[in-house]
Amino acid sequence: MGAGVVPITEESHYAHLIDKSRPWYTKSRLIALNACILLLLITSSTNGYDGSLFYLNHNIFSESLFSDREHDERSSIFNSMEVGLQLPLQLKSALGLLNVIQNIGSLAGYPFAPYMSDGVGRKRTILLGAAIMTAATIIQTASQNIGMFIGARFLIGFGLTFCANAAPLLVSEIAYPPQRAALTSSYNSLWYSGSIVAAWTTYGTFRIASSWSWRIPSAFQGLPSVLQLLLIWFVPESPRWLISKGREQEATEIIAYYHADGNEENPLVTYQIEEIKNAISVENHATENVGYKSLFKTVGNRRRLRVIIALAFFSQWSGNGLISFYQNKVFDALGISGTGTQLLINGILQLWNLGIALVASALVESVGRRKLFICSCVGMLLAWTAQTVCFAEFSANGSAQAAHAFIAFIFLFYAAYDASPRLKIAFTPLIVSYTIEILPYAVRAKGFNIFSFTISLSLILNQYVNPLALARIGWKYYLFYLVWLVIELIFVLRYVIETKNRTLEETAVLFDGDDELEQAAQIVEAHVQNAKSDEAPSNEKTH
C-alpha cells in the first residue's frame, strides 16, 4: 500500500460533519424520517405475526377448517401430522401443505422481488407487496375451507417477499448516518412485535367457541399492510436508487431535507452524495452485468456470499426453530400440556425476546457486530447445553425441577440469540443489517434475495426434519444442535468482519481486499478534505 494512504479505521469519516448542536429528537425532519422508517420496519412485524400465528393455533384452526365428518380427528390432527402419525392421505397432504405453504409462496416471489426493487424502486415494490398481503389477509379471514385458507397463506408469503426485500434496503438507504446501524438492526428485532401481537391475540381468543377464535387473529395480521398501503406515499425514495437512475437532484433534495434541514450545501449532504456516486460508478465499471452472476465473479463477492448464506442458515438452525415452531411438542414432552399455559409462556417469551433484541440493536454501533455475534454464539451454546441436560434429566427421571429449569434456560437461550434478526443478541438484530451493509449497491437487492431464499429453504427443511427427529430420538436430538452451535462459533470467529462506524459504501469494500480498500480510503479522505475546505470560508465569516 502507498505510504500516504489513510486506511479506513473504526472511526467514522463523517463524524465531524454531524451537527451536534442539537440532539436529533429536537429536529422535526429527523423525527418525520424516523416515523417513515418505522412504517417500513413493521414489515418484519407482519413476518413475525405470520410465523407465530399458525404454530400457536394448530388446534384452533383444525376445529374450524375441517368438516364435521372429521370431528374425531380435528382436535389432534395438527399434532399428529407433526410427529408423523398415520392420517388419511388427503388430510395428511392438506395439512402438510398448510404447514409450509407460506414459505412456498415466498419462494415463488424470490425470482421477481430484486428486479422490482432495482427496477421500479423500493417504495413501489413495498406498495405491491402490501397490496397483495392485504388482499390475502381478507381471503384468509373469510376462508370457508382448507383450500381457501391454503391459497390465502400462499399469497401472504408471495406478497411478503416483495416487502421483505425492499423495506430493509430502504431503511438502510434513507436513515440518518449515525442512526443507520441501530435502525436497520431493529428491522429483524421487530419480528417479535408481530409475534407478541399474535401470541396475546390468540391467548385472548382461543376460548371463543366459534370460527372467530381464528378469524380475529387472521384479521389482525393485515393491519401492518393496510398501514403501509395508506402511508407509503409519505416515505422518501432511496437516494441510492435515484442516483443509479440518473436522478441526482432528487436524491440531493431528499438527503438535504431530512439530514440537513434542507441545506443542499451542507458538507454532510455533499459527502453522502459524492460517496454514493463514486461507489455506484466503480461498481458499474467493475461489473457491466449486475445480475446474479456478478455475485460469483469476484473474490470479494464470493466472500460476502459465504457469510450471507451461512448467517441465513444459522438464523433458523441454531435450535431456535425447534423451540419456536415445535415448543408445544417440547412442552408436552416435559409434562406442560395445557393449551392456556403454553400460550401464556409463549406470550411472556415474545415480550422478553423483543426487549432483548431492541437493546441489542441499540448496542450494535457501540459494541460492534463481531463481538455481538461471538457473544451470541457462546451464550446460545451454554444455554443449549443446560437445556439438553434438563431435557435428559426429565426424560430419565420425570423431574419437575428439570422441566421448570428447562423453561428458564429457554429464556436465557433467546437472550443470547436475540443479541444477534431471528438470532437474538446478535442474530436477531444483526443478520439483516449485516447482510445489507456488506453488499455493494449494485448487487444489494439480489444478494439480500439470496439471503431470504436461504432462510426459506432452511425453514422448510426445519419444519420437516425437527418434528420427526424429536419424535424418534427425543432429548438426544438436542445433541445435534449442541455440535452445530460449536460449528457456528468457529465460523463466526473465522469469517465475520467488524463493520461498525462506517457508511454503507465504506463497509461494502471491506470484503474486496487491499486494493479496493486503499481506493475507497483515498476517495473517503478526499471527501473529508473537501468538506473541511468547504467549512473554512463559513468559519471565517463568523469571526
XYZ file of C-alpha atoms in Angstrom:
543
model
C 0.000 0.000 0.000
C 1.166 3.541 -0.686
C 2.811 5.490 2.069
C 0.349 8.334 2.027
C -2.864 6.301 2.174
C -5.219 6.882 5.086
C -6.740 3.493 5.980
C -10.363 3.082 6.936
C -10.433 2.692 10.693
C -13.205 2.210 13.241
C -13.609 5.992 13.467
C -16.273 7.298 11.117
C -15.049 9.730 8.472
C -18.310 11.666 8.593
C -18.397 12.107 12.388
C -17.102 15.689 12.307
C -19.778 16.583 9.725
C -22.663 15.733 12.044
C -24.496 18.674 13.583
C -24.121 18.107 17.328
C -25.535 21.458 18.403
C -28.959 19.885 18.963
C -29.996 16.285 19.727
C -31.804 14.522 16.872
C -35.136 14.386 18.729
C -35.352 18.188 18.629
C -35.191 18.158 14.808
C -38.654 17.791 13.315
C -37.439 16.457 9.973
C -35.405 13.685 11.565
C -38.429 12.759 13.669
C -40.516 12.609 10.481
C -37.851 10.473 8.773
C -37.767 8.024 11.670
C -41.564 7.829 11.580
C -41.295 6.861 7.901
C -38.682 4.257 8.796
C -40.983 2.825 11.478
C -43.590 2.256 8.767
C -41.003 0.210 6.880
C -39.881 -1.701 9.975
C -43.362 -3.118 10.590
C -42.836 -5.331 7.532
C -40.878 -7.547 9.884
C -43.820 -7.461 12.304
C -46.018 -8.962 9.590
C -43.486 -11.735 9.129
C -43.309 -12.371 12.863
C -47.082 -12.388 13.183
C -47.494 -14.948 10.423
C -44.588 -17.025 11.692
C -46.208 -17.334 15.121
C -49.912 -17.356 14.278
C -50.090 -20.760 12.624
C -47.945 -22.566 15.177
C -49.932 -21.100 18.073
C -53.253 -22.180 16.586
C -52.908 -25.776 15.421
C -55.911 -26.998 17.360
C -57.925 -23.814 16.836
C -57.571 -23.959 13.046
C -58.302 -27.670 12.913
C -61.561 -27.213 14.814
C -62.910 -24.799 12.200
C -61.282 -25.704 8.891
C -62.262 -29.372 8.723
C -65.738 -30.724 8.210
C -67.873 -32.415 10.842
C -67.074 -35.844 9.347
C -63.568 -35.436 10.720
C -64.702 -34.348 14.192
C -62.901 -37.185 15.983
C -59.616 -36.267 14.340
C -59.901 -32.482 14.487
C -58.599 -31.809 17.965
C -55.309 -33.608 17.388
C -54.891 -33.508 13.644
C -52.099 -30.925 13.571
C -50.149 -32.590 16.348
C -50.494 -35.976 14.668
C -49.170 -34.578 11.424
C -46.129 -33.125 13.201
C -44.952 -36.361 14.798
C -45.505 -38.425 11.664
C -48.562 -40.461 12.765
C -50.711 -42.035 10.076
C -53.595 -39.883 8.855
C -55.919 -40.272 5.882
C -53.826 -39.396 2.828
C -55.999 -36.440 1.753
C -55.904 -34.829 5.206
C -52.196 -35.510 5.685
C -51.441 -33.929 2.310
C -53.549 -30.839 3.050
C -52.038 -30.344 6.473
C -48.507 -30.881 5.211
C -49.104 -28.230 2.565
C -50.663 -25.870 5.115
C -47.553 -26.231 7.240
C -45.164 -24.948 4.547
C -47.353 -23.033 2.096
C -46.346 -19.562 3.314
C -42.698 -20.394 2.619
C -43.607 -21.836 -0.772
C -45.324 -18.523 -1.548
C -42.156 -16.716 -0.535
C -40.083 -18.930 -2.820
C -42.389 -18.069 -5.723
C -41.731 -14.363 -5.209
C -37.931 -14.514 -4.992
C -37.250 -14.521 -8.764
C -39.109 -11.212 -9.133
C -38.524 -9.217 -5.931
C -34.955 -7.919 -6.502
C -35.708 -6.893 -10.074
C -38.722 -4.955 -8.832
C -36.640 -3.273 -6.100
C -33.898 -2.275 -8.553
C -36.231 -1.573 -11.465
C -39.244 0.393 -10.213
C -37.813 1.440 -6.854
C -38.046 0.421 -3.213
C -41.309 2.283 -2.498
C -43.317 0.800 -5.363
C -42.102 -2.688 -4.522
C -43.316 -2.263 -0.939
C -46.627 -0.920 -2.236
C -47.099 -4.003 -4.426
C -46.281 -6.399 -1.604
C -48.578 -4.612 0.858
C -51.456 -4.698 -1.641
C -51.046 -8.446 -2.185
C -50.860 -9.152 1.561
C -53.913 -7.010 2.306
C -55.978 -8.915 -0.255
C -54.587 -12.241 1.001
C -55.456 -11.427 4.619
C -59.056 -10.674 3.636
C -59.263 -14.050 1.877
C -57.670 -15.822 4.845
C -60.063 -14.238 7.342
C -63.071 -15.139 5.180
C -61.902 -18.707 4.435
C -64.659 -21.312 4.318
C -62.467 -24.378 3.783
C -58.888 -25.592 3.946
C -58.248 -24.940 0.248
C -59.208 -21.284 0.548
C -57.044 -20.917 3.634
C -54.027 -22.524 1.940
C -54.409 -20.239 -1.085
C -54.503 -17.163 1.150
C -51.353 -18.206 3.020
C -49.549 -18.718 -0.305
C -50.434 -15.147 -1.329
C -49.292 -13.798 2.041
C -45.894 -15.405 1.515
C -45.732 -14.165 -2.083
C -46.543 -10.557 -1.151
C -44.281 -10.619 1.889
C -41.280 -11.427 -0.322
C -41.598 -8.087 -2.134
C -41.933 -6.067 1.058
C -39.220 -8.001 2.884
C -36.792 -7.463 0.004
C -37.344 -3.713 -0.398
C -38.146 -2.476 3.131
C -34.808 -3.187 4.898
C -32.919 -1.836 1.870
C -34.877 1.396 2.016
C -34.362 1.693 5.782
C -30.595 1.440 5.410
C -30.508 3.822 2.434
C -32.528 6.709 3.886
C -31.527 6.530 7.577
C -29.537 9.344 9.171
C -25.915 8.022 9.129
C -25.343 7.912 12.931
C -28.648 6.054 13.353
C -28.437 3.684 10.391
C -26.952 0.682 12.223
C -29.452 0.772 15.102
C -32.458 1.310 12.830
C -31.506 -1.358 10.320
C -30.775 -3.790 13.149
C -34.210 -3.032 14.619
C -35.822 -4.376 11.447
C -35.407 -8.034 12.329
C -35.830 -7.325 16.036
C -39.385 -6.126 15.367
C -40.195 -9.631 14.157
C -41.070 -10.138 17.803
C -43.550 -7.266 17.897
C -45.679 -9.205 15.419
C -45.079 -12.398 17.339
C -46.203 -10.686 20.560
C -49.462 -9.495 18.992
C -50.072 -12.996 17.614
C -49.292 -14.646 20.955
C -51.542 -12.446 23.066
C -54.334 -12.218 20.496
C -54.575 -15.998 20.315
C -54.340 -16.230 24.097
C -57.382 -13.963 24.283
C -59.407 -15.687 21.531
C -58.640 -19.412 21.851
C -61.576 -19.887 24.237
C -64.118 -18.454 21.764
C -66.406 -21.305 20.768
C -66.694 -20.357 17.086
C -64.597 -19.775 13.990
C -63.871 -16.257 15.273
C -61.277 -17.881 17.533
C -59.007 -17.906 14.467
C -60.692 -15.302 12.228
C -59.910 -12.468 14.657
C -56.144 -13.250 14.762
C -56.201 -13.667 10.978
C -57.763 -10.230 10.511
C -55.189 -8.551 12.779
C -52.442 -9.886 10.522
C -53.442 -7.432 7.787
C -53.064 -4.281 9.901
C -49.377 -3.529 9.057
C -50.046 -3.976 5.323
C -53.059 -1.666 5.437
C -50.974 0.997 7.194
C -48.264 0.676 4.538
C -50.811 0.978 1.732
C -52.149 4.205 3.216
C -48.880 5.836 4.318
C -46.125 4.645 1.951
C -46.746 7.729 -0.187
C -45.139 9.891 2.523
C -41.897 7.844 2.657
C -38.914 9.173 0.643
C -37.443 7.024 -2.117
C -33.916 5.673 -1.770
C -31.315 8.309 -2.759
C -29.044 5.497 -3.906
C -31.731 4.149 -6.228
C -32.445 7.650 -7.566
C -28.759 8.283 -8.312
C -28.490 4.909 -10.031
C -31.297 6.092 -12.336
C -29.612 9.452 -13.076
C -31.896 11.464 -10.754
C -29.157 13.048 -8.675
C -31.020 16.273 -7.896
C -33.950 14.405 -6.355
C -31.534 12.364 -4.256
C -29.758 15.520 -3.081
C -33.061 17.147 -2.124
C -34.125 14.108 -0.073
C -30.846 13.818 1.843
C -30.678 17.580 2.395
C -34.303 17.815 3.558
C -34.055 15.069 6.180
C -30.362 15.082 7.156
C -29.511 18.788 6.970
C -32.749 20.796 7.409
C -32.943 21.423 3.664
C -29.419 22.814 3.190
C -28.114 21.226 -0.025
C -24.681 22.795 0.534
C -24.218 21.113 3.906
C -20.900 19.152 3.957
C -22.681 16.012 5.187
C -25.014 16.118 2.199
C -22.120 16.646 -0.218
C -20.150 13.835 1.414
C -23.002 11.316 1.096
C -23.922 12.234 -2.484
C -20.338 12.095 -3.736
C -19.664 8.838 -1.943
C -22.811 7.218 -3.389
C -21.984 8.457 -6.913
C -18.403 7.185 -6.742
C -19.442 3.829 -5.307
C -22.103 3.241 -7.949
C -19.713 4.356 -10.699
C -16.971 1.979 -9.520
C -19.415 -0.915 -9.136
C -20.936 -0.371 -12.586
C -17.481 -0.150 -14.152
C -16.315 -3.303 -12.400
C -19.399 -5.321 -13.329
C -21.204 -4.330 -16.500
C -23.646 -7.116 -15.774
C -25.004 -6.725 -12.248
C -27.155 -9.844 -12.352
C -26.773 -12.838 -10.072
C -23.609 -13.943 -11.919
C -21.766 -10.903 -10.574
C -22.129 -12.331 -7.063
C -19.799 -15.153 -8.108
C -17.353 -13.252 -10.360
C -15.122 -11.559 -7.785
C -13.328 -12.834 -4.708
C -14.987 -10.131 -2.597
C -18.489 -11.097 -3.668
C -17.815 -14.768 -3.084
C -16.629 -13.913 0.437
C -19.836 -11.973 1.004
C -21.946 -14.829 -0.336
C -20.260 -17.290 2.020
C -21.108 -15.156 5.037
C -24.633 -14.294 3.859
C -25.668 -17.896 3.190
C -24.129 -19.126 6.434
C -25.838 -16.471 8.582
C -29.177 -17.109 6.885
C -28.909 -20.827 7.600
C -27.651 -20.269 11.146
C -30.609 -17.983 11.854
C -33.001 -20.943 11.520
C -30.738 -23.824 12.545
C -29.378 -22.723 15.897
C -32.035 -24.605 17.836
C -34.413 -21.653 17.764
C -36.565 -23.334 15.128
C -37.099 -26.306 17.405
C -38.260 -24.007 20.198
C -40.231 -21.513 18.093
C -42.147 -23.898 15.840
C -42.395 -27.009 17.989
C -42.362 -25.683 21.511
C -45.777 -27.291 22.078
C -44.234 -30.708 21.418
C -41.298 -29.911 23.719
C -43.682 -28.690 26.425
C -45.809 -31.821 26.021
C -42.685 -33.954 26.431
C -41.941 -32.046 29.645
C -45.450 -32.561 31.011
C -46.623 -28.965 30.352
C -49.654 -29.829 28.250
C -52.335 -27.209 28.967
C -53.050 -25.015 25.928
C -53.598 -21.930 28.056
C -50.344 -22.474 29.961
C -48.365 -22.984 26.744
C -49.823 -19.838 25.174
C -49.094 -17.839 28.343
C -45.454 -18.968 28.411
C -45.119 -18.113 24.726
C -46.636 -14.652 25.219
C -44.182 -13.834 28.006
C -41.308 -15.253 25.950
C -42.104 -12.973 22.991
C -42.111 -9.885 25.240
C -38.729 -10.966 26.603
C -37.396 -11.534 23.073
C -38.471 -8.107 21.825
C -36.901 -6.315 24.768
C -33.559 -8.140 24.438
C -33.457 -7.703 20.649
C -34.128 -3.950 20.791
C -31.464 -3.456 23.485
C -29.002 -5.384 21.301
C -29.960 -3.236 18.299
C -29.033 -0.129 20.253
C -25.624 -1.636 21.090
C -24.682 -2.554 17.521
C -22.643 0.581 16.818
C -21.008 0.946 20.223
C -20.148 -2.697 20.932
C -19.639 -3.839 17.349
C -21.109 -6.553 15.149
C -18.364 -9.132 15.563
C -18.384 -9.007 19.378
C -22.175 -9.360 19.442
C -22.067 -12.350 17.093
C -19.408 -14.052 19.231
C -21.263 -13.342 22.481
C -24.451 -14.636 20.906
C -22.874 -17.929 19.798
C -21.187 -18.517 23.164
C -24.382 -17.674 25.060
C -26.509 -19.968 22.898
C -24.026 -22.804 23.304
C -24.059 -22.528 27.102
C -27.855 -22.200 27.352
C -28.431 -25.063 24.908
C -26.086 -27.303 26.905
C -28.134 -26.593 30.017
C -31.404 -27.271 28.146
C -30.057 -30.595 26.926
C -29.118 -31.658 30.460
C -32.558 -30.671 31.800
C -34.395 -32.446 28.975
C -32.340 -35.603 29.512
C -32.966 -35.490 33.289
C -36.705 -35.106 32.826
C -36.832 -37.908 30.231
C -34.944 -40.263 32.557
C -36.498 -39.422 35.931
C -39.572 -37.227 35.289
C -38.098 -34.437 37.422
C -40.435 -31.441 37.698
C -37.484 -29.267 38.707
C -35.726 -30.188 35.471
C -38.804 -29.202 33.445
C -39.015 -25.814 35.158
C -35.289 -25.229 34.735
C -35.629 -26.102 31.045
C -38.145 -23.258 30.587
C -35.799 -20.831 32.349
C -32.957 -21.822 30.032
C -35.213 -21.225 27.011
C -35.380 -17.577 28.084
C -31.600 -17.445 28.524
C -31.049 -19.112 25.140
C -33.200 -16.487 23.456
C -31.398 -13.729 25.319
C -28.239 -14.912 23.565
C -29.938 -15.493 20.210
C -31.666 -12.098 20.232
C -28.481 -10.221 20.773
C -27.595 -11.322 17.334
C -32.820 -10.763 13.219
C -34.091 -14.055 14.358
C -30.738 -14.867 16.080
C -31.338 -12.755 19.116
C -28.345 -10.857 20.848
C -26.575 -10.796 17.584
C -28.609 -12.853 15.201
C -31.993 -11.194 15.593
C -30.858 -7.597 15.150
C -27.769 -8.266 13.040
C -28.409 -10.850 10.338
C -30.430 -8.425 8.201
C -28.394 -5.268 8.890
C -25.041 -7.043 8.493
C -26.136 -8.658 5.220
C -27.267 -5.338 3.745
C -24.231 -3.325 4.774
C -21.613 -5.746 3.410
C -23.250 -5.796 -0.047
C -22.361 -3.123 -2.659
C -25.354 -1.193 -4.008
C -25.252 -2.865 -7.454
C -25.914 -6.332 -6.006
C -27.569 -5.385 -2.710
C -31.128 -6.356 -3.663
C -30.054 -9.608 -5.324
C -27.676 -10.565 -2.538
C -30.375 -9.898 0.042
C -32.749 -12.000 -2.039
C -30.327 -14.942 -1.826
C -30.195 -14.390 1.932
C -34.011 -14.523 2.180
C -34.197 -17.506 -0.181
C -31.745 -19.422 2.023
C -33.853 -18.656 5.088
C -36.979 -20.011 3.384
C -35.222 -23.199 2.311
C -33.802 -23.723 5.793
C -37.258 -23.122 7.288
C -38.865 -25.728 5.041
C -36.136 -28.240 5.935
C -36.569 -27.255 9.579
C -40.294 -27.891 9.514
C -39.915 -31.394 8.130
C -36.824 -32.624 9.984
C -37.337 -31.257 13.514
C -40.682 -32.911 14.373
C -39.604 -36.294 13.029
C -36.261 -36.252 14.835
C -37.824 -35.027 18.091
C -40.449 -37.776 17.965
C -37.964 -40.553 17.237
C -34.962 -39.751 19.455
C -36.372 -37.209 21.938
C -33.836 -35.273 24.009
C -30.894 -36.827 22.120
C -31.807 -34.648 19.131
C -30.597 -31.701 21.225
C -27.069 -33.131 20.994
C -27.066 -32.474 17.232
C -27.670 -28.761 17.805
C -25.024 -28.732 20.515
C -22.419 -29.782 17.947
C -23.872 -27.418 15.351
C -23.578 -24.419 17.676
C -19.879 -25.164 18.086
C -19.536 -25.082 14.274
C -21.354 -21.725 14.171
C -18.987 -20.240 16.749
C -15.947 -21.370 14.748
C -17.392 -19.867 11.561
C -18.121 -16.516 13.215
C -14.624 -16.328 14.689
C -13.099 -17.093 11.292
C -15.203 -15.134 8.793
C -17.288 -12.353 10.397
C -15.582 -8.953 9.952
C -16.178 -5.904 12.153
C -18.085 -3.159 10.301
C -19.079 -0.627 12.956
C -18.803 3.161 12.453
C -18.735 3.029 8.652
C -21.067 4.212 5.925
C -22.677 1.666 3.621
C -20.114 2.398 0.919
C -17.152 2.109 3.309
C -18.447 -1.163 4.724
C -19.085 -2.760 1.346
C -15.420 -2.644 0.314
C -14.110 -4.500 3.375
C -14.511 -7.847 1.621
C -12.744 -6.776 -1.579
C -9.112 -6.837 -0.459
C -6.367 -4.262 -0.005
C -6.514 -2.666 -3.460
C -10.198 -1.805 -3.248
C -9.825 -0.792 0.404
C -6.983 1.567 -0.497
C -9.011 3.092 -3.316
C -12.007 3.591 -1.029
C -9.795 5.135 1.649
C -8.373 7.615 -0.845
C -11.846 8.579 -2.015
C -13.084 8.982 1.554
C -10.043 11.067 2.517
C -10.595 13.318 -0.498
C -14.186 13.834 0.611
C -13.041 14.715 4.117
C -10.544 17.285 2.829
C -13.151 18.826 0.530
C -15.654 19.024 3.365
C -13.080 20.733 5.595
C -12.224 23.247 2.891
C -15.938 23.974 2.429
C -16.274 24.617 6.145
C -13.302 27.029 6.304
C -14.911 30.011 4.485
C -18.062 29.761 6.570
C -15.979 29.717 9.751
C -14.068 32.818 8.654
C -17.313 34.681 8.131
C -18.343 34.053 11.710
C -15.201 35.749 13.126
